[in-house]
Amino acid sequence: MISRKKLLSDFKTVRKASIDMIKPLNDAEPYIQPMADVSPPAWNLAHTTWFFKKILDWNIKNHGADILPDYLFNSYYEKLGDRNPRTNRGSITNPAMKHILAYRKVVDKKIISLISKVNDSEFNSQQAVWPNSVGKGNLSFQIQTGINHEQQHQELFYSEIKNIRWQNLPEFREAYNKTKLPKSEISRKTKFITIPCGTYTIGSENGWAYDNEYKAHKMHIAEFKIQDRLVTNGDFLKFVEDGGYNNPLYWLSNGWEFVKKEKLNSPLYWYRNKSNAWKIWTLNGDKDLDLNEPVTHVSFYEAHAFAKWSGARLPTEHEWEAAAKHLKIPISDSNLVESKILHPKAPKPGKTQMIGDVWEWTTSHYEPYPGFKEFPEGIGEYNGKFMDNQRVLRGGSCATSKNHIRISYRNFWPANTRFQFSGIRLVIN
Ligand SMILES: [Fe+2]
Protein backbone atom coordinates (compact mmCIF):
# COMPACT_ATOMS: atom_id res chain seq x y z
CA MET A 1 0.00 0.00 0.00
CA ILE A 2 1.11 3.55 -0.63
CA SER A 3 -0.92 6.52 0.59
CA ARG A 4 -1.39 9.77 -1.29
CA LYS A 5 0.30 11.55 1.60
CA LYS A 6 3.43 9.40 1.34
CA LEU A 7 3.53 9.69 -2.46
CA LEU A 8 3.14 13.48 -2.31
CA SER A 9 5.89 13.70 0.27
CA ASP A 10 8.26 11.47 -1.78
CA PHE A 11 7.50 13.48 -4.93
CA LYS A 12 8.21 16.85 -3.29
CA THR A 13 11.38 15.56 -1.61
CA VAL A 14 12.87 14.19 -4.80
CA ARG A 15 11.97 17.25 -6.91
CA LYS A 16 13.50 19.60 -4.35
CA ALA A 17 16.67 17.49 -4.13
CA SER A 18 17.33 18.04 -7.85
CA ILE A 19 17.11 21.80 -7.41
CA ASP A 20 19.43 21.70 -4.39
CA MET A 21 21.99 19.72 -6.37
CA ILE A 22 22.55 22.45 -8.96
CA LYS A 23 23.07 25.22 -6.40
CA PRO A 24 26.90 24.82 -6.22
CA LEU A 25 27.28 25.05 -10.04
CA ASN A 26 28.83 28.06 -11.77
CA ASP A 27 27.10 29.76 -14.72
CA ALA A 28 28.69 27.59 -17.43
CA GLU A 29 28.38 24.15 -15.87
CA PRO A 30 24.65 23.50 -16.44
CA TYR A 31 25.28 23.40 -20.21
CA ILE A 32 28.51 21.38 -20.48
CA GLN A 33 28.64 17.90 -22.07
CA PRO A 34 32.27 16.66 -22.15
CA MET A 35 31.29 13.26 -23.61
CA ALA A 36 28.19 11.55 -24.96
CA ASP A 37 27.50 9.67 -21.69
CA VAL A 38 27.55 12.91 -19.70
CA SER A 39 24.38 14.97 -20.05
CA PRO A 40 24.40 18.66 -19.17
CA PRO A 41 22.89 19.30 -15.70
CA ALA A 42 20.28 21.67 -17.21
CA TRP A 43 19.17 18.88 -19.56
CA ASN A 44 18.78 16.49 -16.59
CA LEU A 45 16.53 19.01 -14.83
CA ALA A 46 14.32 19.42 -17.89
CA HIS A 47 14.33 15.75 -18.95
CA THR A 48 13.13 14.48 -15.55
CA THR A 49 10.37 17.11 -15.79
CA TRP A 50 9.49 15.95 -19.30
CA PHE A 51 9.04 12.44 -17.84
CA PHE A 52 6.42 13.72 -15.38
CA LYS A 53 4.89 15.79 -18.17
CA LYS A 54 4.31 12.55 -20.10
CA ILE A 55 2.39 11.27 -17.05
CA LEU A 56 0.21 14.38 -17.32
CA ASP A 57 -0.28 13.61 -21.04
CA TRP A 58 -1.56 10.12 -20.18
CA ASN A 59 -3.98 11.33 -17.51
CA ILE A 60 -5.26 14.82 -18.41
CA LYS A 61 -6.43 16.36 -21.68
CA ASN A 62 -5.20 19.93 -22.32
CA HIS A 63 -3.26 20.10 -19.05
CA GLY A 64 -1.47 23.28 -20.08
CA ALA A 65 2.04 22.16 -19.00
CA ASP A 66 3.42 21.99 -22.55
CA ILE A 67 5.60 25.04 -22.16
CA LEU A 68 8.90 23.56 -23.46
CA PRO A 69 9.34 21.33 -26.53
CA ASP A 70 9.36 17.54 -26.01
CA TYR A 71 11.90 17.41 -28.85
CA LEU A 72 14.69 18.72 -26.62
CA PHE A 73 14.06 16.58 -23.54
CA ASN A 74 12.92 13.17 -24.76
CA SER A 75 15.96 10.93 -24.16
CA TYR A 76 15.49 7.72 -26.15
CA TYR A 77 11.75 6.95 -26.35
CA GLU A 78 11.20 6.24 -30.06
CA LYS A 79 7.43 5.94 -29.68
CA LEU A 80 7.22 9.35 -28.02
CA GLY A 81 8.47 11.33 -31.01
CA ASP A 82 11.57 12.86 -32.60
CA ARG A 83 14.30 14.17 -30.35
CA ASN A 84 17.53 16.11 -30.25
CA PRO A 85 20.42 13.60 -30.61
CA ARG A 86 22.13 12.68 -27.34
CA THR A 87 25.53 13.91 -28.55
CA ASN A 88 23.99 17.31 -29.28
CA ARG A 89 22.71 18.07 -25.79
CA GLY A 90 25.79 20.14 -24.95
CA SER A 91 25.21 22.45 -27.93
CA ILE A 92 21.93 23.77 -26.55
CA THR A 93 22.07 26.91 -24.38
CA ASN A 94 18.39 27.79 -24.54
CA PRO A 95 15.89 27.36 -22.90
CA ALA A 96 17.86 29.14 -20.19
CA MET A 97 17.82 27.89 -16.60
CA LYS A 98 15.02 30.28 -15.61
CA HIS A 99 12.75 28.73 -18.26
CA ILE A 100 13.66 25.19 -17.16
CA LEU A 101 12.90 26.08 -13.53
CA ALA A 102 9.56 27.58 -14.60
CA TYR A 103 8.81 24.34 -16.52
CA ARG A 104 9.52 22.34 -13.36
CA LYS A 105 7.20 24.56 -11.30
CA VAL A 106 4.28 24.24 -13.73
CA VAL A 107 4.61 20.46 -14.04
CA ASP A 108 5.06 20.00 -10.27
CA LYS A 109 1.90 21.96 -9.53
CA LYS A 110 -0.14 19.88 -11.94
CA ILE A 111 1.28 16.55 -10.70
CA ILE A 112 0.52 17.53 -7.07
CA SER A 113 -3.01 18.47 -8.06
CA LEU A 114 -3.43 15.20 -9.99
CA ILE A 115 -2.25 13.08 -7.03
CA SER A 116 -4.61 14.96 -4.71
CA LYS A 117 -7.70 14.88 -6.92
CA VAL A 118 -7.70 11.61 -8.87
CA ASN A 119 -10.33 9.13 -7.68
CA ASP A 120 -9.33 6.19 -5.48
CA SER A 121 -9.57 3.51 -8.15
CA GLU A 122 -7.31 5.44 -10.53
CA PHE A 123 -4.88 6.33 -7.78
CA ASN A 124 -4.66 2.62 -6.89
CA SER A 125 -2.83 2.45 -3.60
CA GLN A 126 -2.49 -1.34 -3.83
CA GLN A 127 1.13 -2.20 -4.47
CA ALA A 128 0.44 -5.06 -6.83
CA VAL A 129 3.47 -6.97 -8.03
CA TRP A 130 4.45 -6.16 -11.60
CA PRO A 131 3.28 -7.36 -14.14
CA ASN A 132 -0.06 -7.91 -12.37
CA SER A 133 -0.40 -4.18 -11.70
CA VAL A 134 -1.69 -2.09 -14.58
CA GLY A 135 0.34 0.93 -15.61
CA LYS A 136 -2.34 2.97 -17.31
CA GLY A 137 -5.05 4.02 -14.88
CA ASN A 138 -2.72 3.35 -11.95
CA LEU A 139 -1.38 6.73 -10.93
CA SER A 140 0.57 5.59 -7.88
CA PHE A 141 2.57 3.23 -10.10
CA GLN A 142 3.27 5.97 -12.66
CA ILE A 143 4.37 8.54 -10.09
CA GLN A 144 6.65 6.05 -8.35
CA THR A 145 8.23 5.33 -11.71
CA GLY A 146 8.77 9.07 -12.24
CA ILE A 147 10.31 9.43 -8.78
CA ASN A 148 12.68 6.50 -9.32
CA HIS A 149 13.57 7.84 -12.77
CA GLU A 150 14.53 11.19 -11.24
CA GLN A 151 16.62 9.44 -8.57
CA GLN A 152 18.53 7.65 -11.34
CA HIS A 153 19.23 11.01 -12.95
CA GLN A 154 20.35 12.45 -9.63
CA GLU A 155 22.99 9.72 -9.42
CA LEU A 156 23.94 10.46 -13.02
CA PHE A 157 24.20 14.14 -12.13
CA TYR A 158 26.87 13.44 -9.48
CA SER A 159 28.98 11.36 -11.84
CA GLU A 160 28.47 13.93 -14.58
CA ILE A 161 29.48 16.97 -12.52
CA LYS A 162 32.52 14.98 -11.32
CA ASN A 163 33.51 14.49 -14.96
CA ILE A 164 32.71 18.07 -15.95
CA ARG A 165 34.96 19.50 -13.21
CA TRP A 166 37.70 16.93 -13.94
CA GLN A 167 38.14 18.52 -17.40
CA ASN A 168 39.70 21.62 -15.80
CA LEU A 169 43.40 21.89 -15.04
CA PRO A 170 44.12 20.70 -11.46
CA GLU A 171 44.86 24.26 -10.29
CA PHE A 172 41.39 25.39 -11.48
CA ARG A 173 39.38 22.43 -10.21
CA GLU A 174 36.92 23.14 -7.44
CA ALA A 175 35.37 20.64 -5.04
CA TYR A 176 31.62 20.25 -5.56
CA ASN A 177 31.00 18.82 -2.11
CA LYS A 178 32.27 20.73 0.91
CA THR A 179 31.76 17.77 3.30
CA LYS A 180 35.15 16.68 4.59
CA LEU A 181 36.04 13.13 3.63
CA PRO A 182 36.34 10.85 6.66
CA LYS A 183 39.81 9.70 7.69
CA SER A 184 40.68 6.31 6.30
CA GLU A 185 40.14 3.34 8.60
CA ILE A 186 42.99 0.99 9.33
CA SER A 187 43.67 -1.35 6.45
CA ARG A 188 41.42 -4.40 6.72
CA LYS A 189 42.63 -7.72 5.39
CA THR A 190 40.09 -9.47 3.23
CA LYS A 191 38.42 -12.81 3.85
CA PHE A 192 36.13 -14.91 1.69
CA ILE A 193 32.72 -15.92 3.09
CA THR A 194 31.22 -19.25 2.02
CA ILE A 195 27.76 -19.02 0.47
CA PRO A 196 26.25 -22.50 0.59
CA CYS A 197 24.93 -24.39 -2.39
CA GLY A 198 21.16 -24.08 -2.55
CA THR A 199 18.05 -22.76 -4.23
CA TYR A 200 17.74 -18.99 -4.00
CA THR A 201 14.98 -16.58 -5.01
CA ILE A 202 16.28 -14.07 -7.54
CA GLY A 203 14.34 -10.88 -8.32
CA SER A 204 11.79 -8.70 -6.61
CA GLU A 205 8.86 -10.38 -4.88
CA ASN A 206 6.80 -7.36 -3.85
CA GLY A 207 6.30 -3.62 -4.09
CA TRP A 208 7.30 -1.16 -6.77
CA ALA A 209 10.41 -2.32 -8.63
CA TYR A 210 11.59 -1.99 -12.21
CA ASP A 211 10.19 -4.42 -14.77
CA ASN A 212 13.67 -5.94 -15.18
CA GLU A 213 13.57 -7.20 -11.54
CA TYR A 214 10.47 -9.32 -12.27
CA LYS A 215 9.53 -12.10 -12.28
CA ALA A 216 11.13 -13.43 -9.15
CA HIS A 217 12.30 -16.97 -9.81
CA LYS A 218 14.20 -19.76 -8.10
CA MET A 219 17.76 -20.59 -9.08
CA HIS A 220 20.02 -23.36 -7.96
CA ILE A 221 23.43 -21.92 -7.15
CA ALA A 222 26.59 -23.92 -6.48
CA GLU A 223 28.68 -23.13 -3.40
CA PHE A 224 31.09 -20.22 -3.79
CA LYS A 225 33.06 -17.84 -1.61
CA ILE A 226 32.60 -14.08 -1.77
CA GLN A 227 34.95 -11.35 -0.59
CA ASP A 228 33.87 -9.76 2.72
CA ARG A 229 34.75 -6.25 1.53
CA LEU A 230 35.27 -4.35 -1.72
CA VAL A 231 38.59 -4.35 -3.56
CA THR A 232 40.59 -1.36 -2.34
CA ASN A 233 42.83 1.16 -4.08
CA GLY A 234 45.75 -0.58 -2.37
CA ASP A 235 44.74 -3.94 -3.86
CA PHE A 236 44.33 -2.39 -7.29
CA LEU A 237 47.59 -0.44 -7.11
CA LYS A 238 49.46 -3.76 -6.85
CA PHE A 239 47.87 -4.78 -10.16
CA VAL A 240 48.92 -1.45 -11.71
CA GLU A 241 52.48 -1.76 -10.36
CA ASP A 242 52.71 -5.36 -11.52
CA GLY A 243 52.15 -4.17 -15.10
CA GLY A 244 48.54 -5.39 -15.19
CA TYR A 245 47.59 -2.81 -17.82
CA ASN A 246 50.44 -3.98 -20.07
CA ASN A 247 49.87 -7.73 -20.01
CA PRO A 248 47.33 -8.95 -22.59
CA LEU A 249 46.97 -12.29 -20.78
CA TYR A 250 44.74 -10.71 -18.11
CA TRP A 251 42.36 -9.06 -20.55
CA LEU A 252 39.35 -10.03 -22.61
CA SER A 253 40.03 -9.36 -26.28
CA ASN A 254 37.71 -6.33 -26.44
CA GLY A 255 39.12 -5.09 -23.14
CA TRP A 256 42.68 -5.25 -24.46
CA GLU A 257 41.64 -3.30 -27.57
CA PHE A 258 39.95 -0.73 -25.33
CA VAL A 259 42.97 -0.34 -23.01
CA LYS A 260 45.37 0.09 -25.94
CA LYS A 261 43.14 2.51 -27.85
CA GLU A 262 42.48 4.69 -24.79
CA LYS A 263 46.09 4.29 -23.53
CA LEU A 264 44.82 3.37 -20.05
CA ASN A 265 47.17 2.65 -17.16
CA SER A 266 44.97 3.30 -14.10
CA PRO A 267 41.32 3.85 -13.09
CA LEU A 268 39.61 7.05 -14.24
CA TYR A 269 40.43 10.08 -12.03
CA TRP A 270 43.81 8.66 -10.91
CA TYR A 271 46.84 10.78 -11.89
CA ARG A 272 50.39 11.39 -10.76
CA ASN A 273 51.43 14.79 -9.40
CA LYS A 274 54.78 16.49 -10.08
CA SER A 275 56.43 14.37 -7.37
CA ASN A 276 55.10 11.25 -9.12
CA ALA A 277 52.72 10.46 -6.22
CA TRP A 278 49.28 9.04 -7.05
CA LYS A 279 46.41 11.49 -6.57
CA ILE A 280 42.71 11.14 -7.32
CA TRP A 281 39.97 13.57 -8.25
CA THR A 282 36.84 13.34 -6.10
CA LEU A 283 33.68 15.44 -5.77
CA ASN A 284 35.36 16.69 -2.59
CA GLY A 285 38.46 17.88 -4.47
CA ASP A 286 41.83 16.38 -5.31
CA LYS A 287 43.34 14.09 -2.68
CA ASP A 288 46.11 11.57 -2.13
CA LEU A 289 45.23 8.06 -3.21
CA ASP A 290 43.91 6.36 -0.06
CA LEU A 291 44.94 2.72 -0.18
CA ASN A 292 42.13 1.63 2.16
CA GLU A 293 39.24 3.09 0.16
CA PRO A 294 37.39 0.98 -2.40
CA VAL A 295 38.71 1.35 -5.94
CA THR A 296 36.17 3.04 -8.19
CA HIS A 297 35.69 4.32 -11.76
CA VAL A 298 36.88 1.08 -13.29
CA SER A 299 35.29 -0.47 -16.36
CA PHE A 300 34.06 -4.06 -16.49
CA TYR A 301 37.19 -4.84 -18.51
CA GLU A 302 39.47 -3.54 -15.75
CA ALA A 303 37.44 -5.37 -13.07
CA HIS A 304 37.68 -8.58 -15.08
CA ALA A 305 41.43 -8.21 -15.69
CA PHE A 306 42.05 -7.47 -12.00
CA ALA A 307 40.06 -10.57 -10.99
CA LYS A 308 42.06 -12.74 -13.38
CA TRP A 309 45.37 -11.31 -12.13
CA SER A 310 44.16 -12.05 -8.56
CA GLY A 311 43.44 -15.70 -9.36
CA ALA A 312 39.73 -15.07 -8.68
CA ARG A 313 36.70 -14.03 -10.71
CA LEU A 314 33.75 -11.63 -10.60
CA PRO A 315 30.42 -12.93 -9.26
CA THR A 316 27.45 -13.54 -11.50
CA GLU A 317 24.56 -11.23 -10.65
CA HIS A 318 22.69 -14.25 -9.29
CA GLU A 319 25.56 -15.16 -6.98
CA TRP A 320 25.71 -11.54 -5.79
CA GLU A 321 21.98 -11.53 -4.98
CA ALA A 322 22.12 -14.97 -3.35
CA ALA A 323 25.01 -13.79 -1.14
CA ALA A 324 23.19 -10.57 -0.16
CA LYS A 325 20.06 -12.54 0.74
CA HIS A 326 21.97 -15.30 2.56
CA LEU A 327 23.95 -12.72 4.58
CA LYS A 328 20.76 -10.64 5.19
CA ILE A 329 22.51 -7.45 4.09
CA PRO A 330 20.53 -4.41 5.31
CA ILE A 331 20.00 -1.27 3.22
CA SER A 332 20.39 0.99 6.24
CA ASP A 333 23.74 2.02 7.62
CA SER A 334 25.37 1.99 4.20
CA ASN A 335 27.32 4.75 2.47
CA LEU A 336 24.54 5.97 0.17
CA VAL A 337 23.80 9.53 -0.97
CA GLU A 338 22.18 10.36 2.38
CA SER A 339 25.58 10.15 4.08
CA LYS A 340 26.47 13.24 1.96
CA ILE A 341 30.05 12.03 1.43
CA LEU A 342 29.70 11.28 -2.31
CA HIS A 343 32.81 9.14 -2.16
CA PRO A 344 33.34 5.47 -1.22
CA LYS A 345 34.59 4.86 2.31
CA ALA A 346 37.18 2.46 3.67
CA PRO A 347 35.43 -0.60 5.15
CA LYS A 348 34.53 -0.62 8.83
CA PRO A 349 35.04 -3.87 10.76
CA GLY A 350 32.17 -6.27 10.11
CA LYS A 351 30.76 -4.34 7.14
CA THR A 352 30.59 -6.05 3.77
CA GLN A 353 29.84 -2.85 1.77
CA MET A 354 27.45 -4.85 -0.45
CA ILE A 355 25.04 -1.91 -0.41
CA GLY A 356 26.41 1.57 -1.17
CA ASP A 357 29.97 2.83 -1.72
CA VAL A 358 30.39 1.57 -5.31
CA TRP A 359 28.35 -0.41 -7.83
CA GLU A 360 29.81 -3.87 -8.20
CA TRP A 361 30.48 -5.26 -11.66
CA THR A 362 29.14 -8.74 -12.19
CA THR A 363 30.10 -11.03 -15.00
CA SER A 364 26.43 -11.36 -16.04
CA HIS A 365 25.19 -10.04 -19.34
CA TYR A 366 22.04 -7.97 -18.94
CA GLU A 367 19.23 -10.34 -19.94
CA PRO A 368 15.50 -10.63 -19.21
CA TYR A 369 14.36 -12.81 -16.32
CA PRO A 370 11.95 -15.67 -17.04
CA GLY A 371 8.47 -14.16 -17.48
CA PHE A 372 9.85 -10.65 -18.09
CA LYS A 373 7.19 -8.21 -19.25
CA GLU A 374 8.02 -4.63 -20.16
CA PHE A 375 6.39 -1.63 -18.52
CA PRO A 376 3.29 -0.50 -20.40
CA GLU A 377 2.58 2.38 -22.76
CA GLY A 378 5.23 5.03 -23.34
CA ILE A 379 7.58 3.76 -20.61
CA GLY A 380 7.82 0.34 -22.24
CA GLU A 381 11.18 1.48 -23.66
CA TYR A 382 12.63 2.00 -20.17
CA ASN A 383 14.68 -1.19 -19.68
CA GLY A 384 13.98 -4.03 -22.08
CA LYS A 385 15.44 -2.52 -25.22
CA PHE A 386 18.84 -2.13 -23.55
CA MET A 387 19.22 -5.87 -22.92
CA ASP A 388 22.01 -6.02 -25.46
CA ASN A 389 25.78 -5.77 -24.98
CA GLN A 390 25.66 -4.59 -21.37
CA ARG A 391 26.87 -6.04 -18.07
CA VAL A 392 24.94 -5.95 -14.80
CA LEU A 393 26.14 -4.06 -11.71
CA ARG A 394 24.70 -4.55 -8.24
CA GLY A 395 24.42 -2.86 -4.86
CA GLY A 396 24.22 0.92 -5.40
CA SER A 397 26.87 3.53 -4.68
CA CYS A 398 27.65 6.56 -2.56
CA ALA A 399 25.55 8.52 -5.10
CA THR A 400 22.43 6.28 -4.89
CA SER A 401 19.39 7.24 -2.80
CA LYS A 402 18.45 4.96 0.09
CA ASN A 403 14.84 4.52 -0.98
CA HIS A 404 15.93 3.79 -4.56
CA ILE A 405 18.22 0.80 -4.02
CA ARG A 406 17.10 -2.79 -3.43
CA ILE A 407 18.88 -6.15 -3.16
CA SER A 408 17.16 -7.10 -6.42
CA TYR A 409 18.16 -3.84 -8.22
CA ARG A 410 19.87 -4.37 -11.59
CA ASN A 411 22.00 -1.55 -12.94
CA PHE A 412 23.59 -2.03 -16.36
CA TRP A 413 26.28 -0.36 -18.44
CA PRO A 414 28.46 -1.22 -21.43
CA ALA A 415 31.70 -2.99 -20.44
CA ASN A 416 33.89 0.06 -21.15
CA THR A 417 31.98 2.45 -18.83
CA ARG A 418 34.20 4.20 -16.26
CA PHE A 419 32.44 7.43 -15.27
CA GLN A 420 30.03 5.75 -12.84
CA PHE A 421 30.98 4.88 -9.24
CA SER A 422 31.77 1.30 -10.26
CA GLY A 423 34.03 -1.09 -8.35
CA ILE A 424 35.00 -4.70 -7.72
CA ARG A 425 34.22 -7.63 -5.41
CA LEU A 426 35.87 -10.97 -6.03
CA VAL A 427 34.58 -14.49 -5.68
CA ILE A 428 36.34 -17.86 -5.67
CA ASN A 429 35.12 -21.44 -5.68
FE1 LIG B 1 15.86 9.39 -18.29
PDB file of N, CA, C and O in Angstrom, residues 76 145 147-157 210 382-383 399 401 404 409-412 420:
ATOM      1  N   TYR A  76      15.314   8.799 -25.170  1.00  0.00           N
ATOM      2  CA  TYR A  76      15.489   7.722 -26.149  1.00  0.00           C
ATOM      3  C   TYR A  76      14.179   7.010 -26.481  1.00  0.00           C
ATOM      4  O   TYR A  76      14.189   5.891 -26.956  1.00  0.00           O
ATOM      5  N   THR A 145       7.262   5.501 -10.622  1.00  0.00           N
ATOM      6  CA  THR A 145       8.230   5.326 -11.712  1.00  0.00           C
ATOM      7  C   THR A 145       8.939   6.659 -11.987  1.00  0.00           C
ATOM      8  O   THR A 145      10.167   6.699 -12.152  1.00  0.00           O
ATOM      9  N   ILE A 147       9.421   9.118  -9.911  1.00  0.00           N
ATOM     10  CA  ILE A 147      10.309   9.435  -8.776  1.00  0.00           C
ATOM     11  C   ILE A 147      11.612   8.632  -8.902  1.00  0.00           C
ATOM     12  O   ILE A 147      12.710   9.176  -8.767  1.00  0.00           O
ATOM     13  N   ASN A 148      11.485   7.338  -9.184  1.00  0.00           N
ATOM     14  CA  ASN A 148      12.685   6.503  -9.321  1.00  0.00           C
ATOM     15  C   ASN A 148      13.525   6.924 -10.526  1.00  0.00           C
ATOM     16  O   ASN A 148      14.757   6.893 -10.477  1.00  0.00           O
ATOM     17  N   HIS A 149      12.848   7.336 -11.589  1.00  0.00           N
ATOM     18  CA  HIS A 149      13.570   7.844 -12.767  1.00  0.00           C
ATOM     19  C   HIS A 149      14.391   9.071 -12.397  1.00  0.00           C
ATOM     20  O   HIS A 149      15.563   9.194 -12.757  1.00  0.00           O
ATOM     21  N   GLU A 150      13.798   9.973 -11.631  1.00  0.00           N
ATOM     22  CA  GLU A 150      14.531  11.190 -11.245  1.00  0.00           C
ATOM     23  C   GLU A 150      15.707  10.844 -10.327  1.00  0.00           C
ATOM     24  O   GLU A 150      16.780  11.436 -10.418  1.00  0.00           O
ATOM     25  N   GLN A 151      15.510   9.854  -9.450  1.00  0.00           N
ATOM     26  CA  GLN A 151      16.624   9.439  -8.575  1.00  0.00           C
ATOM     27  C   GLN A 151      17.777   8.852  -9.395  1.00  0.00           C
ATOM     28  O   GLN A 151      18.948   9.060  -9.058  1.00  0.00           O
ATOM     29  N   GLN A 152      17.458   8.151 -10.460  1.00  0.00           N
ATOM     30  CA  GLN A 152      18.526   7.646 -11.337  1.00  0.00           C
ATOM     31  C   GLN A 152      19.300   8.807 -11.952  1.00  0.00           C
ATOM     32  O   GLN A 152      20.524   8.777 -12.054  1.00  0.00           O
ATOM     33  N   HIS A 153      18.557   9.840 -12.355  1.00  0.00           N
ATOM     34  CA  HIS A 153      19.233  11.006 -12.953  1.00  0.00           C
ATOM     35  C   HIS A 153      20.006  11.807 -11.913  1.00  0.00           C
ATOM     36  O   HIS A 153      21.002  12.450 -12.258  1.00  0.00           O
ATOM     37  N   GLN A 154      19.578  11.762 -10.672  1.00  0.00           N
ATOM     38  CA  GLN A 154      20.354  12.445  -9.627  1.00  0.00           C
ATOM     39  C   GLN A 154      21.708  11.756  -9.460  1.00  0.00           C
ATOM     40  O   GLN A 154      22.734  12.410  -9.311  1.00  0.00           O
ATOM     41  N   GLU A 155      21.699  10.433  -9.502  1.00  0.00           N
ATOM     42  CA  GLU A 155      22.986   9.719  -9.422  1.00  0.00           C
ATOM     43  C   GLU A 155      23.840  10.051 -10.651  1.00  0.00           C
ATOM     44  O   GLU A 155      25.052  10.286 -10.525  1.00  0.00           O
ATOM     45  N   LEU A 156      23.203  10.074 -11.810  1.00  0.00           N
ATOM     46  CA  LEU A 156      23.943  10.459 -13.021  1.00  0.00           C
ATOM     47  C   LEU A 156      24.525  11.854 -12.874  1.00  0.00           C
ATOM     48  O   LEU A 156      25.662  12.113 -13.255  1.00  0.00           O
ATOM     49  N   PHE A 157      23.735  12.757 -12.305  1.00  0.00           N
ATOM     50  CA  PHE A 157      24.202  14.141 -12.128  1.00  0.00           C
ATOM     51  C   PHE A 157      25.532  14.170 -11.374  1.00  0.00           C
ATOM     52  O   PHE A 157      26.463  14.867 -11.772  1.00  0.00           O
ATOM     53  N   TYR A 210      11.556  -2.075 -10.751  1.00  0.00           N
ATOM     54  CA  TYR A 210      11.594  -1.993 -12.215  1.00  0.00           C
ATOM     55  C   TYR A 210      11.149  -3.320 -12.833  1.00  0.00           C
ATOM     56  O   TYR A 210      11.292  -4.392 -12.224  1.00  0.00           O
ATOM     57  N   TYR A 382      11.751   1.625 -21.299  1.00  0.00           N
ATOM     58  CA  TYR A 382      12.625   1.999 -20.175  1.00  0.00           C
ATOM     59  C   TYR A 382      13.836   1.072 -20.030  1.00  0.00           C
ATOM     60  O   TYR A 382      14.970   1.523 -19.902  1.00  0.00           O
ATOM     61  N   ASN A 383      13.603  -0.239 -19.999  1.00  0.00           N
ATOM     62  CA  ASN A 383      14.683  -1.188 -19.675  1.00  0.00           C
ATOM     63  C   ASN A 383      14.937  -2.244 -20.745  1.00  0.00           C
ATOM     64  O   ASN A 383      16.076  -2.539 -21.069  1.00  0.00           O
ATOM     65  N   ALA A 399      26.382   7.512  -4.439  1.00  0.00           N
ATOM     66  CA  ALA A 399      25.547   8.524  -5.098  1.00  0.00           C
ATOM     67  C   ALA A 399      24.115   8.030  -5.309  1.00  0.00           C
ATOM     68  O   ALA A 399      23.318   8.679  -5.982  1.00  0.00           O
ATOM     69  N   SER A 401      20.296   6.923  -3.913  1.00  0.00           N
ATOM     70  CA  SER A 401      19.389   7.240  -2.800  1.00  0.00           C
ATOM     71  C   SER A 401      18.973   5.961  -2.064  1.00  0.00           C
ATOM     72  O   SER A 401      18.770   4.918  -2.689  1.00  0.00           O
ATOM     73  N   HIS A 404      15.896   4.178  -3.148  1.00  0.00           N
ATOM     74  CA  HIS A 404      15.933   3.793  -4.556  1.00  0.00           C
ATOM     75  C   HIS A 404      16.559   2.404  -4.733  1.00  0.00           C
ATOM     76  O   HIS A 404      16.201   1.677  -5.659  1.00  0.00           O
ATOM     77  N   TYR A 409      17.963  -4.911  -7.218  1.00  0.00           N
ATOM     78  CA  TYR A 409      18.161  -3.836  -8.216  1.00  0.00           C
ATOM     79  C   TYR A 409      19.238  -4.220  -9.230  1.00  0.00           C
ATOM     80  O   TYR A 409      20.343  -4.635  -8.859  1.00  0.00           O
ATOM     81  N   ARG A 410      18.932  -4.036 -10.511  1.00  0.00           N
ATOM     82  CA  ARG A 410      19.873  -4.372 -11.588  1.00  0.00           C
ATOM     83  C   ARG A 410      20.268  -3.105 -12.346  1.00  0.00           C
ATOM     84  O   ARG A 410      19.476  -2.582 -13.123  1.00  0.00           O
ATOM     85  N   ASN A 411      21.473  -2.650 -12.122  1.00  0.00           N
ATOM     86  CA  ASN A 411      22.000  -1.555 -12.939  1.00  0.00           C
ATOM     87  C   ASN A 411      22.730  -2.185 -14.123  1.00  0.00           C
ATOM     88  O   ASN A 411      23.128  -3.347 -14.064  1.00  0.00           O
ATOM     89  N   PHE A 412      22.933  -1.440 -15.177  1.00  0.00           N
ATOM     90  CA  PHE A 412      23.594  -2.028 -16.356  1.00  0.00           C
ATOM     91  C   PHE A 412      24.303  -0.938 -17.147  1.00  0.00           C
ATOM     92  O   PHE A 412      23.804   0.178 -17.275  1.00  0.00           O
ATOM     93  N   GLN A 420      30.887   6.044 -13.989  1.00  0.00           N
ATOM     94  CA  GLN A 420      30.033   5.746 -12.844  1.00  0.00           C
ATOM     95  C   GLN A 420      30.883   5.326 -11.639  1.00  0.00           C
ATOM     96  O   GLN A 420      32.037   4.933 -11.801  1.00  0.00           O
TER      97      GLN A 420
END
